[in-house]
PDB file of C-alpha atoms in Angstrom:
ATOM      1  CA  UNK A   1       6.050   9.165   0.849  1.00 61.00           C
ATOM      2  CA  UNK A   2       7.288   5.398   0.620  1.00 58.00           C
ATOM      3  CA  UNK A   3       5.382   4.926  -2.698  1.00 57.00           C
ATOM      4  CA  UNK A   4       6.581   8.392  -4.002  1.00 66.00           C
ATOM      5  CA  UNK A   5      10.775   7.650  -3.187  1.00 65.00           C
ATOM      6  CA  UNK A   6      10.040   3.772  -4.517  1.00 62.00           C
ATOM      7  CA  UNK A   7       8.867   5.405  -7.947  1.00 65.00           C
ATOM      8  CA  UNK A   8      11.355   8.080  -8.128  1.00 73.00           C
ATOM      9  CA  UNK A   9      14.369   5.901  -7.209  1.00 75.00           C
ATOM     10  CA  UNK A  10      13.331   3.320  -9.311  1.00 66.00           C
ATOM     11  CA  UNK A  11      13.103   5.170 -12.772  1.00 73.00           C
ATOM     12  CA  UNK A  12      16.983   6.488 -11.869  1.00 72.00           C
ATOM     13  CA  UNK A  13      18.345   2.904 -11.649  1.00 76.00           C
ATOM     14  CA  UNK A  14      16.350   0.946 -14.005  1.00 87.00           C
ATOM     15  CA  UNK A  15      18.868  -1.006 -16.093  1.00 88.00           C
ATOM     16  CA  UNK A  16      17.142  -0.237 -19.737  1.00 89.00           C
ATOM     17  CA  UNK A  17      17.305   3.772 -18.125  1.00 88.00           C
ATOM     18  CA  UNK A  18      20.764   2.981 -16.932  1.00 88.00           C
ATOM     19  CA  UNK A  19      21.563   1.887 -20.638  1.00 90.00           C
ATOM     20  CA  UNK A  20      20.386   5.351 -21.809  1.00 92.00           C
ATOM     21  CA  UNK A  21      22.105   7.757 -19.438  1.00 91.00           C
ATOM     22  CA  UNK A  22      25.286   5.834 -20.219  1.00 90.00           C
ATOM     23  CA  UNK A  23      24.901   5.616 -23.943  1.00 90.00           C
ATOM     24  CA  UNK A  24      23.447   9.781 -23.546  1.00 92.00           C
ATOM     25  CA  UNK A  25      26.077  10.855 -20.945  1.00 90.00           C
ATOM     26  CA  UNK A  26      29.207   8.847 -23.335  1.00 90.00           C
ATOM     27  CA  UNK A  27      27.923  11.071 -26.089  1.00 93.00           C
ATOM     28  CA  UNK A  28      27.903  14.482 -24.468  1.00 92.00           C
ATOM     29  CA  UNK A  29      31.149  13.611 -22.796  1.00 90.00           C
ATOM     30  CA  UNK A  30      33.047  12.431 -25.919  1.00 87.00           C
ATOM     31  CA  UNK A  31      33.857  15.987 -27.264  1.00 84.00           C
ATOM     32  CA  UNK A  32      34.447  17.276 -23.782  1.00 87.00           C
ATOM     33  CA  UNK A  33      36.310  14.031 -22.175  1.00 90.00           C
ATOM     34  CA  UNK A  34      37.136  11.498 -24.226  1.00 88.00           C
ATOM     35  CA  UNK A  35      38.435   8.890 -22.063  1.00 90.00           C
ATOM     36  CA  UNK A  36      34.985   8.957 -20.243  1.00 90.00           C
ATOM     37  CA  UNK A  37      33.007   9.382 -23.039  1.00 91.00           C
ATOM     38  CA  UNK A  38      33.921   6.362 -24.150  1.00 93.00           C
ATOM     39  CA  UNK A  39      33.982   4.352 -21.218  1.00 94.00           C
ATOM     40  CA  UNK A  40      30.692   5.600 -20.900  1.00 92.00           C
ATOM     41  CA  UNK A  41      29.244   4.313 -24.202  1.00 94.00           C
ATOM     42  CA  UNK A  42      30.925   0.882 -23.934  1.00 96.00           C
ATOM     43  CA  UNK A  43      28.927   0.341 -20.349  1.00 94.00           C
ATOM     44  CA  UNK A  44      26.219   1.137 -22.319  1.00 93.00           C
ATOM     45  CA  UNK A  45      27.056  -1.201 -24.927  1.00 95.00           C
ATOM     46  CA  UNK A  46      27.834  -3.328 -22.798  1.00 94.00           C
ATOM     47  CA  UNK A  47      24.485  -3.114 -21.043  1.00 92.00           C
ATOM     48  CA  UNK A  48      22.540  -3.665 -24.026  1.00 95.00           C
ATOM     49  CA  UNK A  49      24.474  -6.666 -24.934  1.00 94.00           C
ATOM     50  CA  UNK A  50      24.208  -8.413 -21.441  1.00 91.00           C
ATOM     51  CA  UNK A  51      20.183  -7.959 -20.601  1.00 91.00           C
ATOM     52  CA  UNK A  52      19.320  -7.237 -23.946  1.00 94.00           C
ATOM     53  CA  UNK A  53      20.317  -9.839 -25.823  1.00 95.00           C
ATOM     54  CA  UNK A  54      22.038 -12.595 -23.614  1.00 95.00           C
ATOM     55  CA  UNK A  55      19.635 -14.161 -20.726  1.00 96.00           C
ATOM     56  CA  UNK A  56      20.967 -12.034 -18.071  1.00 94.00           C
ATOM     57  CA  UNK A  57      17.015 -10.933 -17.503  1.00 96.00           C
ATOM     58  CA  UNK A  58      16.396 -14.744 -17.048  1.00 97.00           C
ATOM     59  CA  UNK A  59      18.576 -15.499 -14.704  1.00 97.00           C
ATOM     60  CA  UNK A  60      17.717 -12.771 -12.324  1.00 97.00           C
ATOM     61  CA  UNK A  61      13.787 -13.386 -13.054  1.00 98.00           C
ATOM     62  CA  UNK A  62      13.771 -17.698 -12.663  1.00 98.00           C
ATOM     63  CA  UNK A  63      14.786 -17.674  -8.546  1.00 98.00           C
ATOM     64  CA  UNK A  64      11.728 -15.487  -8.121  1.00 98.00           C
ATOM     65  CA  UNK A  65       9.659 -17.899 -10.244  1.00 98.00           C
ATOM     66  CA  UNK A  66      10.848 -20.748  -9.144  1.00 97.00           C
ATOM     67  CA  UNK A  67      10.314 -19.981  -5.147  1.00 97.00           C
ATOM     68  CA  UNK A  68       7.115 -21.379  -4.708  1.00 96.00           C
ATOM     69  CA  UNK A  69       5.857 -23.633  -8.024  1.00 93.00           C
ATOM     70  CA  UNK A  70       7.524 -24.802 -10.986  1.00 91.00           C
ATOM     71  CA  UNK A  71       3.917 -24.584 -12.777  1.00 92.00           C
ATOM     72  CA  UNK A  72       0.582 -23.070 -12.480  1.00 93.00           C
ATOM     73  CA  UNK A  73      -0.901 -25.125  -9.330  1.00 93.00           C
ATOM     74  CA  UNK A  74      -3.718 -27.853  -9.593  1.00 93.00           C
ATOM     75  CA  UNK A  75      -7.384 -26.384  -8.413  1.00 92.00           C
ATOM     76  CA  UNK A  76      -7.417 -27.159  -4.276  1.00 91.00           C
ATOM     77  CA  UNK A  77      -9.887 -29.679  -3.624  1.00 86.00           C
ATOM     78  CA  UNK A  78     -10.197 -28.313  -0.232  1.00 88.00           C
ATOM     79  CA  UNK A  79     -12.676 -25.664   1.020  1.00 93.00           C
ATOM     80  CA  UNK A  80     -11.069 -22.108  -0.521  1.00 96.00           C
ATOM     81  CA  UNK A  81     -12.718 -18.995   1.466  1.00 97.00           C
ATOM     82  CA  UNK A  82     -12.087 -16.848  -1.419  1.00 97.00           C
ATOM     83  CA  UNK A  83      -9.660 -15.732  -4.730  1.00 98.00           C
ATOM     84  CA  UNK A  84      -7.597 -12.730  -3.946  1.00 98.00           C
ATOM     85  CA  UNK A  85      -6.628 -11.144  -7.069  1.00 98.00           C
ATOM     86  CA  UNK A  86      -3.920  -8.985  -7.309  1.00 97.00           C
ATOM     87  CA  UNK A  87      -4.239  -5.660  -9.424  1.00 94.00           C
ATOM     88  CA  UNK A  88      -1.416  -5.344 -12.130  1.00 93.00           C
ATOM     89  CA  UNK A  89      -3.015  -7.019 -15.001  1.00 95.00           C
ATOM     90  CA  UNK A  90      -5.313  -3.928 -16.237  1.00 94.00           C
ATOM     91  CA  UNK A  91      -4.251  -1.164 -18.681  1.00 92.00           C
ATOM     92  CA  UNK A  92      -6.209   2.173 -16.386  1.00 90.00           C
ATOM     93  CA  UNK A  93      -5.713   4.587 -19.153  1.00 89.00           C
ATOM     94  CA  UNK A  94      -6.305   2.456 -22.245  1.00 93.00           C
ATOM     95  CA  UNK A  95      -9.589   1.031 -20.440  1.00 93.00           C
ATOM     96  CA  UNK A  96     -10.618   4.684 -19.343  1.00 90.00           C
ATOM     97  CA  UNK A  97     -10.166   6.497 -23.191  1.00 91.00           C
ATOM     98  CA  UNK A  98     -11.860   3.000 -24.971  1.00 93.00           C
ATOM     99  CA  UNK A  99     -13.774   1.446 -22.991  1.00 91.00           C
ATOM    100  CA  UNK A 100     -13.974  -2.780 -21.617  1.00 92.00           C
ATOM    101  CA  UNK A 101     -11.326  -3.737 -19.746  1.00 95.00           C
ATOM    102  CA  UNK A 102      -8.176  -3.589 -21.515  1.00 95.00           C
ATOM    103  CA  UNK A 103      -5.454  -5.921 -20.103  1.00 96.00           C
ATOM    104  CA  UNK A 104      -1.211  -5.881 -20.439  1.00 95.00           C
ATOM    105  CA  UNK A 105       1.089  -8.751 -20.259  1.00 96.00           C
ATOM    106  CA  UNK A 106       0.050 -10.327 -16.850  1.00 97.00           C
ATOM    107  CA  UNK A 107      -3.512 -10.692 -18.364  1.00 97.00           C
ATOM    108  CA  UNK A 108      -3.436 -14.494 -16.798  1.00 98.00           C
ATOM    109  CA  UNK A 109      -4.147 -13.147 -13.530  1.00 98.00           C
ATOM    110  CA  UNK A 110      -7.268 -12.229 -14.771  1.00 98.00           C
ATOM    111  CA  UNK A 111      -7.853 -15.519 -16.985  1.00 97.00           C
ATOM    112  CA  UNK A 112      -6.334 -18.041 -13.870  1.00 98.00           C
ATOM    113  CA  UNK A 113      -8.753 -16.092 -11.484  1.00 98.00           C
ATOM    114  CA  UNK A 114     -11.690 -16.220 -13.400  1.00 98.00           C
ATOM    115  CA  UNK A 115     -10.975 -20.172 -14.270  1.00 97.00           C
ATOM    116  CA  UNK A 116     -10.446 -20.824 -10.204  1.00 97.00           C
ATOM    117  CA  UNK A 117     -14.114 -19.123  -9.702  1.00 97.00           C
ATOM    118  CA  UNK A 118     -15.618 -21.236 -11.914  1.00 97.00           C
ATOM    119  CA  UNK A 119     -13.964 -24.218 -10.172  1.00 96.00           C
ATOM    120  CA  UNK A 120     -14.694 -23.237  -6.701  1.00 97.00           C
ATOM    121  CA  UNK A 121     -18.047 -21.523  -7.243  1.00 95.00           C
ATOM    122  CA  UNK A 122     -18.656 -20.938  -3.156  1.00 95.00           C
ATOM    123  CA  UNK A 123     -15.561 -18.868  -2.980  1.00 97.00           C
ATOM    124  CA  UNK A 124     -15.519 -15.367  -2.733  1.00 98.00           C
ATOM    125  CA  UNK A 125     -13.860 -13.296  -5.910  1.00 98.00           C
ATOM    126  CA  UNK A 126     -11.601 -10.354  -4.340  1.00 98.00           C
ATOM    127  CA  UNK A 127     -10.110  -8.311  -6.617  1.00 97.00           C
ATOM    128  CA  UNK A 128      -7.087  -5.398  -4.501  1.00 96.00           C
ATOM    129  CA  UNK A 129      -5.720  -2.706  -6.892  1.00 89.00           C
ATOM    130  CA  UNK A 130      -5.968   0.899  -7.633  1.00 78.00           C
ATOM    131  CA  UNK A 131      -3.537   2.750  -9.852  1.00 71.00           C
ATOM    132  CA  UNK A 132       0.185   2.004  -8.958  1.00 53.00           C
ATOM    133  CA  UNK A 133       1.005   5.000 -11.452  1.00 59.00           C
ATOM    134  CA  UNK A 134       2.979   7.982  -9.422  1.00 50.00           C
ATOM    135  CA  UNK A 135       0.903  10.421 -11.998  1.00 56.00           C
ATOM    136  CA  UNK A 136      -2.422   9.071 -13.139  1.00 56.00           C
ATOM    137  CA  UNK A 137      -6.320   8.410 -12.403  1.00 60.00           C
ATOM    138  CA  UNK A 138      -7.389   5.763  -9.816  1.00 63.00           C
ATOM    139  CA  UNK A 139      -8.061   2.408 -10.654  1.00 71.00           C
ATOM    140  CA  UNK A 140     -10.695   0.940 -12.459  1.00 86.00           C
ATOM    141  CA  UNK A 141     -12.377  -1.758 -10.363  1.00 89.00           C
ATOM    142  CA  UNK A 142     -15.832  -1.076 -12.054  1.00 92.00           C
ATOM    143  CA  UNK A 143     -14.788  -2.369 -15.354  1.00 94.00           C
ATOM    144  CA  UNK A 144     -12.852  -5.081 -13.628  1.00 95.00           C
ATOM    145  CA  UNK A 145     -16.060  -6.094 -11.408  1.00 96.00           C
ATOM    146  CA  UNK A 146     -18.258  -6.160 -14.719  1.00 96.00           C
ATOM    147  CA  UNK A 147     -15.749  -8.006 -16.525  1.00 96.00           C
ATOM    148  CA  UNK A 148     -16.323 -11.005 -14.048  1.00 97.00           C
ATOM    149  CA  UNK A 149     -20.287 -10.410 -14.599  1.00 97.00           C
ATOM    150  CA  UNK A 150     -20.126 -10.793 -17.918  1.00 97.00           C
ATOM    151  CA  UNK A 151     -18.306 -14.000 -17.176  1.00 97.00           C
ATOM    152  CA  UNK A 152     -20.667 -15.248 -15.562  1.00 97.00           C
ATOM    153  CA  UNK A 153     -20.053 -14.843 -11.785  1.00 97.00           C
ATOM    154  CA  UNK A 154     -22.633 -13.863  -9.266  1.00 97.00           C
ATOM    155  CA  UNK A 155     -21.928  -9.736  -7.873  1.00 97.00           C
ATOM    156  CA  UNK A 156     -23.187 -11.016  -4.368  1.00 97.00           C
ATOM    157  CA  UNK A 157     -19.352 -13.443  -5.065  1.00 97.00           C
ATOM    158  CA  UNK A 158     -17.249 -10.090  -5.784  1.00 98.00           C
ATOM    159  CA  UNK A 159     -15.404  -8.035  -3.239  1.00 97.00           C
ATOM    160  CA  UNK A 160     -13.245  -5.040  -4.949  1.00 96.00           C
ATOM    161  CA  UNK A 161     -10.722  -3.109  -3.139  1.00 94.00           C
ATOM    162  CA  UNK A 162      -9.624  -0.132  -4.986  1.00 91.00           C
ATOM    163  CA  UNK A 163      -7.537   2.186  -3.139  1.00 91.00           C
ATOM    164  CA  UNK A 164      -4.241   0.465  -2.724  1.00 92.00           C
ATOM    165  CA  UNK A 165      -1.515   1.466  -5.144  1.00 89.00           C
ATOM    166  CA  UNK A 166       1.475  -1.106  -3.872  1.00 93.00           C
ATOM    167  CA  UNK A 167       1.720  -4.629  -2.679  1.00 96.00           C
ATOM    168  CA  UNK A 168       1.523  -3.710   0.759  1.00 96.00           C
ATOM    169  CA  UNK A 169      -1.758  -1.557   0.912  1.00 95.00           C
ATOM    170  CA  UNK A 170      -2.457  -4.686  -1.170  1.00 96.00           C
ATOM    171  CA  UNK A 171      -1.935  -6.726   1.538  1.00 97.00           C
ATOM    172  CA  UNK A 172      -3.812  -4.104   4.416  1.00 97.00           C
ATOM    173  CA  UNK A 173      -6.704  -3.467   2.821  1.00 97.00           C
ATOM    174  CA  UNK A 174      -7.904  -6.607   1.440  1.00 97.00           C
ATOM    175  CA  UNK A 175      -7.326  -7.899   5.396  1.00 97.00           C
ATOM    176  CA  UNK A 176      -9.005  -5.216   6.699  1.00 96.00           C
ATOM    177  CA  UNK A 177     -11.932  -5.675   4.031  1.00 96.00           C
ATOM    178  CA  UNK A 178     -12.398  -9.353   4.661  1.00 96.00           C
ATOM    179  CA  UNK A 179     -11.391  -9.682   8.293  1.00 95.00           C
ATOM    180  CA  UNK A 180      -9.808 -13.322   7.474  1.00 94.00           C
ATOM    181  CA  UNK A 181      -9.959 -16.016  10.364  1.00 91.00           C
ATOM    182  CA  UNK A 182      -7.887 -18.542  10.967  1.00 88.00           C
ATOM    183  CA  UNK A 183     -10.280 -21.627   9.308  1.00 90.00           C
ATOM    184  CA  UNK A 184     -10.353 -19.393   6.225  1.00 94.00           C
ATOM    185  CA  UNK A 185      -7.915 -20.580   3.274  1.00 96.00           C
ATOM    186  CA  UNK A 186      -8.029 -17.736   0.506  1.00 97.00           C
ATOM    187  CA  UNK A 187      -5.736 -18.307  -2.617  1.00 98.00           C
ATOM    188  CA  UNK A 188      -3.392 -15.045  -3.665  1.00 98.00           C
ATOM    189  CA  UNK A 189      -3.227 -15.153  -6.954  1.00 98.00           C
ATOM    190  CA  UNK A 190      -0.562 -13.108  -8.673  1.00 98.00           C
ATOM    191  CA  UNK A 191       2.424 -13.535 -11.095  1.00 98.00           C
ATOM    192  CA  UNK A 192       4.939 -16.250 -10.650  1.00 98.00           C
ATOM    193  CA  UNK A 193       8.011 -13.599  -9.841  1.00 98.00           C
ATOM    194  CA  UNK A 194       5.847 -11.422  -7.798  1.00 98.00           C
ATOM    195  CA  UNK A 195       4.728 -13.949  -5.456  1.00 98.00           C
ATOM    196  CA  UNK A 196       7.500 -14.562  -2.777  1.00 98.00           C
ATOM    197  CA  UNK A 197       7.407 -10.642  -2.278  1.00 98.00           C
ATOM    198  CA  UNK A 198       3.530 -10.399  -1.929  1.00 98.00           C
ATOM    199  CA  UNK A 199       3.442 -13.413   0.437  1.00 98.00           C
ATOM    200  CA  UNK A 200       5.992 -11.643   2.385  1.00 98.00           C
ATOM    201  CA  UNK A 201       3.944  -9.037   2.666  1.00 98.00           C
ATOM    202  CA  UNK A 202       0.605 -10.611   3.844  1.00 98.00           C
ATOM    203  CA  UNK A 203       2.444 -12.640   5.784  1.00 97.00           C
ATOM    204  CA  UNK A 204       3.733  -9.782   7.865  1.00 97.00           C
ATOM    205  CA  UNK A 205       0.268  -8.281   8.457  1.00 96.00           C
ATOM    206  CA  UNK A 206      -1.373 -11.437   9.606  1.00 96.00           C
ATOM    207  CA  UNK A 207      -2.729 -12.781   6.571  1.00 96.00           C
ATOM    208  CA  UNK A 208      -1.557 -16.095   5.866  1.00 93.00           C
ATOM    209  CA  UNK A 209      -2.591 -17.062   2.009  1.00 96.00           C
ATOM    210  CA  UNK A 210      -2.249 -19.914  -0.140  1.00 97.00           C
ATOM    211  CA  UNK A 211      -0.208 -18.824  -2.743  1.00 97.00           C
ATOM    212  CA  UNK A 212      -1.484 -19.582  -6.108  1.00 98.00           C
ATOM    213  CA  UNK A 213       1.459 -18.314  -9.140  1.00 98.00           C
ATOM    214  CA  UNK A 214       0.707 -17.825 -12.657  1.00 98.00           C
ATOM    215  CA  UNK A 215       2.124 -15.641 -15.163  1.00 97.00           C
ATOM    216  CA  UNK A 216       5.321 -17.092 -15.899  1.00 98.00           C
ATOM    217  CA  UNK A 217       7.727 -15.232 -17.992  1.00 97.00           C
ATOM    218  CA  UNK A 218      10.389 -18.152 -18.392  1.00 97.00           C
ATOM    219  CA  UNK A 219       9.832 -22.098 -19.368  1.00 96.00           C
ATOM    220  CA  UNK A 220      12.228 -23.549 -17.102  1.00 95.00           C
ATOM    221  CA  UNK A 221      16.043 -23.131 -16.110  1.00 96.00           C
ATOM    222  CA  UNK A 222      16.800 -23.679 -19.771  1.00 96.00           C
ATOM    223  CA  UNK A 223      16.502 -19.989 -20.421  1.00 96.00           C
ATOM    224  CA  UNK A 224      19.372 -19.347 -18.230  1.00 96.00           C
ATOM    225  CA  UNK A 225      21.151 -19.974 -21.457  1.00 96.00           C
ATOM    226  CA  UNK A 226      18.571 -18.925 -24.351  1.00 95.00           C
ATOM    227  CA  UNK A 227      19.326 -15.151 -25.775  1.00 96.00           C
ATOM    228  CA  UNK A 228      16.479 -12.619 -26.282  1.00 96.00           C
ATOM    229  CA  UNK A 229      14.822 -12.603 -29.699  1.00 94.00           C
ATOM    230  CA  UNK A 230      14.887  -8.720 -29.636  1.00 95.00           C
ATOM    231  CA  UNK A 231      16.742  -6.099 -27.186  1.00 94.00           C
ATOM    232  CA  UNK A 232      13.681  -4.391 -26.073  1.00 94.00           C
ATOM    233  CA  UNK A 233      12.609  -8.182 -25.088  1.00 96.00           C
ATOM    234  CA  UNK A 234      15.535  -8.120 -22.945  1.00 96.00           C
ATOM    235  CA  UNK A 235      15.658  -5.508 -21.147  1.00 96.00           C
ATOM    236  CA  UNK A 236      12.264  -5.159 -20.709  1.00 96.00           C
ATOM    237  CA  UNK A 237      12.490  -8.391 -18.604  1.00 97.00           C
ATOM    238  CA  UNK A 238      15.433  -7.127 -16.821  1.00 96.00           C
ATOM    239  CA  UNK A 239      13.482  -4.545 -15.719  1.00 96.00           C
ATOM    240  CA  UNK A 240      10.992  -6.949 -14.339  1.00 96.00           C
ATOM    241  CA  UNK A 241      13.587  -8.658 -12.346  1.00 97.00           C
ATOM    242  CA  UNK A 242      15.753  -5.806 -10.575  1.00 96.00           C
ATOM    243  CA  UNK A 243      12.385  -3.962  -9.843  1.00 95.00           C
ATOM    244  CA  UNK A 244      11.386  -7.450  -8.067  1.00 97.00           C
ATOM    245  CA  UNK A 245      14.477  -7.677  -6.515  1.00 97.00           C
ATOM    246  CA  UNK A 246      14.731  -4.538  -5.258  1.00 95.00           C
ATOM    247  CA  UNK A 247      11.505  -4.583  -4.394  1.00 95.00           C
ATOM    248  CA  UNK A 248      12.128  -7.804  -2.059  1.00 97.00           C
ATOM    249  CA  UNK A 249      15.212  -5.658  -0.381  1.00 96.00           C
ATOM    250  CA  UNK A 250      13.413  -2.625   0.095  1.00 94.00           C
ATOM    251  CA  UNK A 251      10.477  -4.176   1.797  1.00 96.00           C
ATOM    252  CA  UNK A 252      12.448  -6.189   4.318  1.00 96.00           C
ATOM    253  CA  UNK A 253      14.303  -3.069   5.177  1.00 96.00           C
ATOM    254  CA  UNK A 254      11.084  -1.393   6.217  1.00 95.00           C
ATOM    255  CA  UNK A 255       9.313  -4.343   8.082  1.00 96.00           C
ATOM    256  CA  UNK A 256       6.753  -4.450   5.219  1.00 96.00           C
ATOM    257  CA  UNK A 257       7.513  -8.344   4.447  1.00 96.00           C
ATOM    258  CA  UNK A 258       7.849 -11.094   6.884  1.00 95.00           C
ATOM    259  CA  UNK A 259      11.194 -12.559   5.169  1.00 96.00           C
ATOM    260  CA  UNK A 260      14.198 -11.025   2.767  1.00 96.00           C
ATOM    261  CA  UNK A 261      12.758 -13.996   0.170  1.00 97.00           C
ATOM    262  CA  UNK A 262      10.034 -15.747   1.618  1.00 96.00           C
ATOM    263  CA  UNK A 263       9.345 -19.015   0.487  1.00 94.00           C
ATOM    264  CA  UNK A 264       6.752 -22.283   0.783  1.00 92.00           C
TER     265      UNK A 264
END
């Protein structure tokens, strides 16, 4: 039910959706009402302006990537248990209809991951994610456990989980899977804005993980005041943010995360 209301609430106050119904609703309402028709359009305007083309996407997404590193970490030199790689990176439909493993924009999950087991070749390779679409198939952990064959890592190293479809069956699962103990040190590896909300979580379920971020969207606090090179760019990054940050809220709210914003 959580997962269902988080999808369905989401897509009504997504800012690039936000944009629409505005910019839709101002134009149905101009021949009707006037006053509000317009008012309507020039929040829309507005919108696009703000998080489309000036760095209002930036701003909301560099706290989040900032929280725990300024860069992708250095390899540990200390024992690592395992990797735990969180799902996210892989495109389910484009993989099922051609095949491989097709990967979207947080593809350096994958790439970081697969460089860490290289580095750390006793560690275990976990790999948590099943299809986080509300309508869809399940998730494709077969492709994603013969991608890291073909890369040359042992199967007898690889541990998929493949039923959870948000952070925080994420964060249940893979504990219940590898039944952690306290000497163990496993790295989480996700993107840079996601982390404080998935350390939250596996923090609050008794999982206490190194967190390893990658996938950073911004360069440093610079972009505060760089515009987008397109609209779609920024809004699409808004997006990003405002689902994080909501995200954060929403999972404090329920007791699913062990801090509003955790940190280090």
């Amino acid at each position: 039910m959580f997962f269902v209301a988080s999808k369905v609430i989401f897509f009504c106050i997504q800012p690039s959706n936000l944009v629409f119904f505005a910019l839709l609703g101002g134009t149905l309402l101009l021949g009707w009402c006037p006053k509000w028709g317009r008012r309507l359009l020039y929040a829309g305007l507005a919108g696009i302006v703000l998080f489309g083309y000036l760095p209002g996407g930036n701003i909301l997404v560099l706290p989040l990537e900032e929280r725990f590193a300024s860069r992708v970490p250095a390899v540990p030199h200390e024992k690592i248990s395992g990797i735990i790689l969180l799902g996210g990176f892989e495109d389910i439909s484009i993989t099922r209809a051609r095949g491989g493993l097709a990967l979207n924009e947080a593809a350096e999950r994958l790439t970081e991951t697969l460089r860490l087991a290289h580095e750390l070749p006793e560690a275990k390779v976990v790999f948590t994610g099943g299809s986080g679409a509300l309508f869809g198939d399940s998730g494709i952990a077969d492709a994603v456990k013969q991608f890291f064959i073909d890369a040359g890592i042992a199967p007898d190293r690889i541990i998929i989980e493949n039923d959870s479809r948000n952070t925080y069956q994420n964060a249940v699962f893979t504990k219940a899977l590898l039944r952690p103990v306290q000497q163990d040190r496993w790295l989480l590896v996700t993107s840079a804005y996601h982390m404080p909300r998935s350390t939250g979580v596996f923090r609050k379920v008794g999982f206490d993980v190194v967190p390893y971020p990658v996938d950073f969207r911004t360069r440093d606090w610079d972009d505060a005041f760089r515009p987008f090179d397109s609209f779609a760019a920024g809004l699409q990054r808004t997006d990003l943010a405002v689902k994080e940050w909501i995200g954060l809220v929403a999972y404090w709210i329920t007791g699913r995360s062990s801090a509003i914003f955790p940190g280090p």
